[in-house]
PDB file of C-alpha atoms in Angstrom:
ATOM      1  CA  ASP A   1     -34.385  35.868  43.707  1.00 64.00           C
ATOM      2  CA  GLY A   2     -35.853  33.405  41.198  1.00 71.00           C
ATOM      3  CA  GLY A   3     -33.790  32.692  38.161  1.00 94.00           C
ATOM      4  CA  ILE A   4     -31.287  30.586  36.278  1.00 97.00           C
ATOM      5  CA  THR A   5     -27.671  30.368  37.382  1.00 97.00           C
ATOM      6  CA  GLN A   6     -24.937  29.262  35.010  1.00 97.00           C
ATOM      7  CA  SER A   7     -21.388  28.604  36.130  1.00 96.00           C
ATOM      8  CA  PRO A   8     -18.638  29.230  35.490  1.00 96.00           C
ATOM      9  CA  LYS A   9     -18.881  32.419  33.473  1.00 96.00           C
ATOM     10  CA  TYR A  10     -15.642  31.591  31.624  1.00 96.00           C
ATOM     11  CA  LEU A  11     -14.180  28.127  31.027  1.00 95.00           C
ATOM     12  CA  PHE A  12     -11.092  26.888  29.246  1.00 92.00           C
ATOM     13  CA  ARG A  13     -10.694  23.421  27.817  1.00 90.00           C
ATOM     14  CA  LYS A  14      -7.491  21.594  26.987  1.00 89.00           C
ATOM     15  CA  GLU A  15      -7.234  19.211  24.056  1.00 85.00           C
ATOM     16  CA  GLY A  16      -8.835  15.833  24.848  1.00 87.00           C
ATOM     17  CA  GLN A  17     -10.489  17.065  28.001  1.00 92.00           C
ATOM     18  CA  ASN A  18     -14.152  16.840  28.972  1.00 95.00           C
ATOM     19  CA  VAL A  19     -15.626  19.880  30.703  1.00 96.00           C
ATOM     20  CA  THR A  20     -18.973  20.326  32.439  1.00 97.00           C
ATOM     21  CA  LEU A  21     -21.092  23.469  32.437  1.00 98.00           C
ATOM     22  CA  SER A  22     -23.509  23.931  35.311  1.00 98.00           C
ATOM     23  CA  CYS A  23     -27.108  25.171  35.048  1.00 98.00           C
ATOM     24  CA  GLU A  24     -29.391  25.511  38.068  1.00 98.00           C
ATOM     25  CA  GLN A  25     -32.904  26.999  38.185  1.00 97.00           C
ATOM     26  CA  ASN A  26     -35.206  27.846  41.094  1.00 96.00           C
ATOM     27  CA  LEU A  27     -38.246  28.733  38.989  1.00 95.00           C
ATOM     28  CA  ASN A  28     -39.835  25.286  39.457  1.00 94.00           C
ATOM     29  CA  HIS A  29     -39.861  24.862  35.678  1.00 94.00           C
ATOM     30  CA  ASP A  30     -40.245  21.385  34.211  1.00 93.00           C
ATOM     31  CA  ALA A  31     -38.370  22.011  30.959  1.00 94.00           C
ATOM     32  CA  MET A  32     -34.723  22.971  30.556  1.00 96.00           C
ATOM     33  CA  TYR A  33     -32.618  23.643  27.453  1.00 97.00           C
ATOM     34  CA  TRP A  34     -29.029  24.072  26.322  1.00 98.00           C
ATOM     35  CA  TYR A  35     -28.126  26.295  23.369  1.00 97.00           C
ATOM     36  CA  ARG A  36     -24.900  27.069  21.609  1.00 97.00           C
ATOM     37  CA  GLN A  37     -24.368  30.575  20.234  1.00 96.00           C
ATOM     38  CA  ASP A  38     -21.834  31.387  17.526  1.00 93.00           C
ATOM     39  CA  PRO A  39     -21.482  34.799  15.869  1.00 84.00           C
ATOM     40  CA  GLY A  40     -23.949  35.236  13.015  1.00 78.00           C
ATOM     41  CA  GLN A  41     -25.687  31.891  13.632  1.00 81.00           C
ATOM     42  CA  GLY A  42     -28.195  32.694  16.305  1.00 87.00           C
ATOM     43  CA  LEU A  43     -28.968  30.041  18.918  1.00 93.00           C
ATOM     44  CA  ARG A  44     -28.806  26.362  18.124  1.00 94.00           C
ATOM     45  CA  LEU A  45     -30.417  23.761  20.372  1.00 95.00           C
ATOM     46  CA  ILE A  46     -28.070  21.126  21.798  1.00 97.00           C
ATOM     47  CA  TYR A  47     -30.282  19.151  24.221  1.00 97.00           C
ATOM     48  CA  TYR A  48     -33.525  19.678  26.074  1.00 96.00           C
ATOM     49  CA  SER A  49     -35.362  17.983  28.896  1.00 96.00           C
ATOM     50  CA  GLN A  50     -39.067  18.161  29.668  1.00 93.00           C
ATOM     51  CA  ILE A  51     -39.012  16.005  32.789  1.00 93.00           C
ATOM     52  CA  VAL A  52     -36.553  14.571  35.289  1.00 95.00           C
ATOM     53  CA  ASN A  53     -34.566  11.549  34.036  1.00 96.00           C
ATOM     54  CA  ASP A  54     -35.513  12.213  30.424  1.00 96.00           C
ATOM     55  CA  PHE A  55     -33.926  14.359  27.699  1.00 96.00           C
ATOM     56  CA  GLN A  56     -33.893  14.678  23.918  1.00 95.00           C
ATOM     57  CA  LYS A  57     -31.268  15.609  21.369  1.00 96.00           C
ATOM     58  CA  GLY A  58     -31.541  18.934  19.686  1.00 94.00           C
ATOM     59  CA  ASP A  59     -30.096  19.996  16.366  1.00 92.00           C
ATOM     60  CA  ILE A  60     -26.401  19.777  17.269  1.00 96.00           C
ATOM     61  CA  ALA A  61     -26.077  17.109  20.014  1.00 97.00           C
ATOM     62  CA  GLU A  62     -22.940  15.391  18.689  1.00 96.00           C
ATOM     63  CA  GLY A  63     -20.014  15.802  21.071  1.00 96.00           C
ATOM     64  CA  TYR A  64     -22.206  16.802  24.011  1.00 97.00           C
ATOM     65  CA  SER A  65     -23.934  14.931  26.828  1.00 98.00           C
ATOM     66  CA  VAL A  66     -26.421  15.906  29.546  1.00 98.00           C
ATOM     67  CA  SER A  67     -28.145  14.520  32.615  1.00 97.00           C
ATOM     68  CA  ARG A  68     -31.333  15.482  34.442  1.00 97.00           C
ATOM     69  CA  GLU A  69     -31.263  13.831  37.857  1.00 97.00           C
ATOM     70  CA  LYS A  70     -32.969  16.736  39.632  1.00 97.00           C
ATOM     71  CA  LYS A  71     -35.650  19.131  38.438  1.00 97.00           C
ATOM     72  CA  GLU A  72     -33.446  22.109  39.322  1.00 97.00           C
ATOM     73  CA  SER A  73     -30.285  21.012  37.547  1.00 98.00           C
ATOM     74  CA  PHE A  74     -29.332  20.283  33.914  1.00 98.00           C
ATOM     75  CA  PRO A  75     -25.528  20.075  33.495  1.00 98.00           C
ATOM     76  CA  LEU A  76     -23.953  19.950  30.042  1.00 98.00           C
ATOM     77  CA  THR A  77     -20.713  18.059  29.365  1.00 98.00           C
ATOM     78  CA  VAL A  78     -18.667  19.086  26.359  1.00 96.00           C
ATOM     79  CA  THR A  79     -16.738  15.949  25.479  1.00 95.00           C
ATOM     80  CA  SER A  80     -13.411  15.570  23.692  1.00 91.00           C
ATOM     81  CA  ALA A  81     -15.418  14.429  20.646  1.00 90.00           C
ATOM     82  CA  GLN A  82     -16.608  18.010  20.135  1.00 91.00           C
ATOM     83  CA  LYS A  83     -13.822  19.317  17.904  1.00 88.00           C
ATOM     84  CA  ASN A  84     -14.936  22.933  17.808  1.00 92.00           C
ATOM     85  CA  PRO A  85     -16.222  23.742  21.299  1.00 93.00           C
ATOM     86  CA  THR A  86     -15.381  27.433  21.381  1.00 95.00           C
ATOM     87  CA  ALA A  87     -18.725  29.232  21.759  1.00 96.00           C
ATOM     88  CA  PHE A  88     -21.100  30.943  24.167  1.00 96.00           C
ATOM     89  CA  TYR A  89     -23.395  28.430  25.872  1.00 97.00           C
ATOM     90  CA  LEU A  90     -26.813  29.418  27.159  1.00 97.00           C
ATOM     91  CA  CYS A  91     -29.131  27.491  29.451  1.00 97.00           C
ATOM     92  CA  ALA A  92     -32.868  28.184  29.561  1.00 96.00           C
ATOM     93  CA  SER A  93     -35.954  26.889  31.313  1.00 95.00           C
ATOM     94  CA  SER A  94     -39.698  27.061  30.798  1.00 93.00           C
ATOM     95  CA  ALA A  95     -42.937  25.905  32.335  1.00 89.00           C
ATOM     96  CA  THR A  96     -43.990  23.054  30.020  1.00 72.00           C
ATOM     97  CA  GLY A  97     -46.451  24.189  27.381  1.00 68.00           C
ATOM     98  CA  ALA A  98     -45.788  27.885  27.939  1.00 66.00           C
ATOM     99  CA  GLY A  99     -43.415  28.450  25.020  1.00 80.00           C
ATOM    100  CA  LEU A 100     -41.719  31.302  26.863  1.00 88.00           C
ATOM    101  CA  GLN A 101     -38.155  30.493  27.940  1.00 93.00           C
ATOM    102  CA  TYR A 102     -36.026  32.229  30.546  1.00 94.00           C
ATOM    103  CA  PHE A 103     -32.270  32.372  30.103  1.00 96.00           C
ATOM    104  CA  GLY A 104     -29.182  32.272  32.270  1.00 97.00           C
ATOM    105  CA  ALA A 105     -26.247  34.647  31.814  1.00 96.00           C
ATOM    106  CA  GLY A 106     -24.213  32.166  29.802  1.00 96.00           C
ATOM    107  CA  THR A 107     -20.825  30.423  29.894  1.00 97.00           C
ATOM    108  CA  ARG A 108     -18.098  31.315  27.425  1.00 96.00           C
ATOM    109  CA  LEU A 109     -15.976  28.275  26.573  1.00 95.00           C
ATOM    110  CA  SER A 110     -12.604  28.607  24.929  1.00 94.00           C
ATOM    111  CA  VAL A 111      -9.930  26.116  23.930  1.00 88.00           C
ATOM    112  CA  LEU A 112      -6.377  26.442  25.263  1.00 83.00           C
TER     113      LEU A 112
ATOM    114  CA  ALA B   1     -39.130  23.036   7.502  1.00 73.00           C
ATOM    115  CA  GLN B   2     -40.287  25.675   9.934  1.00 81.00           C
ATOM    116  CA  SER B   3     -37.972  28.659  10.049  1.00 88.00           C
ATOM    117  CA  VAL B   4     -37.600  32.236  11.193  1.00 92.00           C
ATOM    118  CA  THR B   5     -35.945  34.909   9.085  1.00 95.00           C
ATOM    119  CA  GLN B   6     -34.586  38.190  10.387  1.00 96.00           C
ATOM    120  CA  LEU B   7     -33.807  40.544   7.521  1.00 93.00           C
ATOM    121  CA  GLY B   8     -30.644  42.525   8.133  1.00 92.00           C
ATOM    122  CA  SER B   9     -27.911  41.216  10.410  1.00 93.00           C
ATOM    123  CA  HIS B  10     -26.955  44.812  11.244  1.00 96.00           C
ATOM    124  CA  VAL B  11     -29.155  47.893  11.566  1.00 97.00           C
ATOM    125  CA  SER B  12     -27.835  51.368  12.338  1.00 97.00           C
ATOM    126  CA  VAL B  13     -29.960  54.322  13.408  1.00 97.00           C
ATOM    127  CA  SER B  14     -29.397  57.760  14.871  1.00 97.00           C
ATOM    128  CA  GLU B  15     -30.466  58.498  18.405  1.00 97.00           C
ATOM    129  CA  GLY B  16     -34.107  59.589  18.321  1.00 97.00           C
ATOM    130  CA  ALA B  17     -34.851  57.859  15.015  1.00 98.00           C
ATOM    131  CA  LEU B  18     -37.361  55.072  14.424  1.00 98.00           C
ATOM    132  CA  VAL B  19     -36.163  51.533  15.035  1.00 98.00           C
ATOM    133  CA  LEU B  20     -37.558  48.788  12.770  1.00 98.00           C
ATOM    134  CA  LEU B  21     -36.283  45.219  13.058  1.00 98.00           C
ATOM    135  CA  ARG B  22     -37.879  42.677  10.730  1.00 98.00           C
ATOM    136  CA  CYS B  23     -38.977  39.108  11.455  1.00 97.00           C
ATOM    137  CA  ASN B  24     -40.817  36.678   9.207  1.00 96.00           C
ATOM    138  CA  TYR B  25     -41.753  33.068   9.911  1.00 93.00           C
ATOM    139  CA  SER B  26     -42.357  30.256   7.487  1.00 89.00           C
ATOM    140  CA  SER B  27     -45.713  28.741   8.435  1.00 79.00           C
ATOM    141  CA  SER B  28     -49.186  30.097   7.786  1.00 72.00           C
ATOM    142  CA  VAL B  29     -50.408  28.747  11.139  1.00 75.00           C
ATOM    143  CA  PRO B  30     -50.086  31.478  13.764  1.00 68.00           C
ATOM    144  CA  PRO B  31     -47.524  30.359  16.320  1.00 77.00           C
ATOM    145  CA  TYR B  32     -46.330  31.896  19.506  1.00 88.00           C
ATOM    146  CA  LEU B  33     -43.855  34.710  18.781  1.00 92.00           C
ATOM    147  CA  PHE B  34     -41.224  36.344  20.922  1.00 94.00           C
ATOM    148  CA  TRP B  35     -38.605  39.067  20.753  1.00 97.00           C
ATOM    149  CA  TYR B  36     -35.550  38.815  22.985  1.00 97.00           C
ATOM    150  CA  VAL B  37     -32.683  41.275  23.527  1.00 97.00           C
ATOM    151  CA  GLN B  38     -29.080  40.335  24.321  1.00 96.00           C
ATOM    152  CA  TYR B  39     -26.457  42.728  25.651  1.00 94.00           C
ATOM    153  CA  PRO B  40     -22.768  41.798  25.235  1.00 89.00           C
ATOM    154  CA  ASN B  41     -21.736  38.685  27.164  1.00 87.00           C
ATOM    155  CA  GLN B  42     -25.154  38.309  28.745  1.00 92.00           C
ATOM    156  CA  GLY B  43     -28.115  35.987  28.411  1.00 94.00           C
ATOM    157  CA  LEU B  44     -31.309  36.741  26.537  1.00 95.00           C
ATOM    158  CA  GLN B  45     -33.971  38.945  28.089  1.00 96.00           C
ATOM    159  CA  LEU B  46     -37.595  38.855  26.969  1.00 95.00           C
ATOM    160  CA  LEU B  47     -38.782  42.068  25.300  1.00 96.00           C
ATOM    161  CA  LEU B  48     -42.298  40.977  24.401  1.00 94.00           C
ATOM    162  CA  LYS B  49     -44.425  37.996  23.373  1.00 92.00           C
ATOM    163  CA  TYR B  50     -47.453  37.335  21.176  1.00 90.00           C
ATOM    164  CA  THR B  51     -49.789  34.567  22.289  1.00 79.00           C
ATOM    165  CA  SER B  52     -52.896  35.039  20.074  1.00 74.00           C
ATOM    166  CA  ALA B  53     -54.440  37.950  21.945  1.00 73.00           C
ATOM    167  CA  ALA B  54     -54.071  41.516  20.594  1.00 81.00           C
ATOM    168  CA  THR B  55     -52.077  41.741  17.379  1.00 87.00           C
ATOM    169  CA  LEU B  56     -50.160  44.808  18.608  1.00 93.00           C
ATOM    170  CA  VAL B  57     -47.998  43.807  21.530  1.00 93.00           C
ATOM    171  CA  LYS B  58     -46.266  46.271  23.826  1.00 94.00           C
ATOM    172  CA  GLY B  59     -43.076  45.283  25.577  1.00 94.00           C
ATOM    173  CA  ILE B  60     -40.428  46.719  27.826  1.00 94.00           C
ATOM    174  CA  ASN B  61     -38.226  49.742  27.104  1.00 93.00           C
ATOM    175  CA  GLY B  62     -40.777  51.297  24.713  1.00 96.00           C
ATOM    176  CA  PHE B  63     -40.656  48.492  22.126  1.00 97.00           C
ATOM    177  CA  GLU B  64     -43.697  47.064  20.426  1.00 97.00           C
ATOM    178  CA  ALA B  65     -44.399  44.512  17.702  1.00 97.00           C
ATOM    179  CA  GLU B  66     -47.319  43.869  15.381  1.00 94.00           C
ATOM    180  CA  PHE B  67     -48.405  40.389  14.341  1.00 92.00           C
ATOM    181  CA  LYS B  68     -49.563  40.312  10.705  1.00 92.00           C
ATOM    182  CA  LYS B  69     -50.918  36.895   9.769  1.00 88.00           C
ATOM    183  CA  SER B  70     -51.289  37.733   6.061  1.00 89.00           C
ATOM    184  CA  GLU B  71     -47.617  38.684   5.867  1.00 92.00           C
ATOM    185  CA  THR B  72     -46.388  36.020   8.364  1.00 92.00           C
ATOM    186  CA  SER B  73     -44.478  38.826  10.045  1.00 94.00           C
ATOM    187  CA  PHE B  74     -43.780  40.069  13.552  1.00 95.00           C
ATOM    188  CA  HIS B  75     -41.650  43.204  13.143  1.00 97.00           C
ATOM    189  CA  LEU B  76     -40.250  45.017  16.176  1.00 98.00           C
ATOM    190  CA  THR B  77     -40.432  48.815  16.387  1.00 98.00           C
ATOM    191  CA  LYS B  78     -39.562  51.659  18.700  1.00 98.00           C
ATOM    192  CA  PRO B  79     -40.490  55.260  17.832  1.00 97.00           C
ATOM    193  CA  SER B  80     -37.327  56.866  19.165  1.00 97.00           C
ATOM    194  CA  ALA B  81     -34.007  55.057  19.597  1.00 97.00           C
ATOM    195  CA  HIS B  82     -31.867  55.569  22.670  1.00 97.00           C
ATOM    196  CA  MET B  83     -28.171  54.843  23.006  1.00 96.00           C
ATOM    197  CA  SER B  84     -28.994  52.136  25.559  1.00 96.00           C
ATOM    198  CA  ASP B  85     -30.949  50.219  22.890  1.00 97.00           C
ATOM    199  CA  ALA B  86     -27.714  49.125  21.217  1.00 97.00           C
ATOM    200  CA  ALA B  87     -27.745  45.327  21.511  1.00 97.00           C
ATOM    201  CA  GLU B  88     -28.545  42.178  19.548  1.00 96.00           C
ATOM    202  CA  TYR B  89     -32.196  41.318  19.020  1.00 97.00           C
ATOM    203  CA  PHE B  90     -33.589  37.851  18.370  1.00 97.00           C
ATOM    204  CA  CYS B  91     -36.976  36.867  17.034  1.00 96.00           C
ATOM    205  CA  ALA B  92     -38.141  33.416  18.172  1.00 94.00           C
ATOM    206  CA  VAL B  93     -41.131  31.288  17.255  1.00 91.00           C
ATOM    207  CA  SER B  94     -42.753  28.314  18.940  1.00 88.00           C
ATOM    208  CA  TRP B  95     -45.083  26.019  17.058  1.00 82.00           C
ATOM    209  CA  ASN B  96     -45.471  23.279  19.655  1.00 72.00           C
ATOM    210  CA  THR B  97     -44.816  25.441  22.721  1.00 62.00           C
ATOM    211  CA  ASP B  98     -41.921  23.346  24.054  1.00 78.00           C
ATOM    212  CA  LYS B  99     -39.206  24.362  21.601  1.00 87.00           C
ATOM    213  CA  LEU B 100     -38.215  27.742  20.262  1.00 91.00           C
ATOM    214  CA  ILE B 101     -36.766  28.372  16.829  1.00 90.00           C
ATOM    215  CA  PHE B 102     -34.587  31.475  16.726  1.00 92.00           C
ATOM    216  CA  GLY B 103     -33.714  33.832  13.937  1.00 93.00           C
ATOM    217  CA  THR B 104     -30.030  34.603  13.379  1.00 93.00           C
ATOM    218  CA  GLY B 105     -30.302  37.930  15.172  1.00 95.00           C
ATOM    219  CA  THR B 106     -30.015  41.603  14.258  1.00 96.00           C
ATOM    220  CA  ARG B 107     -27.373  43.798  15.821  1.00 96.00           C
ATOM    221  CA  LEU B 108     -28.672  47.315  16.436  1.00 97.00           C
ATOM    222  CA  GLN B 109     -26.226  50.217  16.538  1.00 97.00           C
ATOM    223  CA  VAL B 110     -27.355  53.634  17.715  1.00 97.00           C
ATOM    224  CA  PHE B 111     -25.303  56.691  16.768  1.00 96.00           C
ATOM    225  CA  PRO B 112     -25.412  60.003  18.647  1.00 94.00           C
TER     226      PRO B 112
END
């Protein structure tokens, strides 16, 4: 089945710890995105990548980092600099220039 | 700045009643427009999309939306609500086709 796989579904972070959220797609899409979702705020763009080995900051990149070493994979690291990491994180992908994005099932991150 | 506004963070309807969820965008230049649905603890699923063809767009699950350039609107409707329609709905707009700007979402409740 073609789609986007996010793992884990639930993740807990201790104070001062970095955690990495996985996002893998087998849709052969060039572009991939990371969003943060908080209640009542919709989706806010963290980072996006339109091509391997290149990525751009979104609206709320501080405290996060990404890499794009393979077309299929776009992991997100929530660093200890992100003081309020509790949220639902969504990964998406699209064929460049198509506008339409497809979403994974999300990872819920909480702080211990 | 380009923006998307969804009027009403919560909408409640009776089963069988008309569903109307409102979306307005800020620019006079017709963009690409999308409606997504999100069920609890899941990713976003595409309901329908407008890409400059017919102004009345039909989507899945009996939903449709009408693009009105003069009103910069793209409201989502369904003639008869079903209990399974209870979810959060997001309007999204793309002006350059590689990034989406999301509204803050409307939570739809359906009462028996």
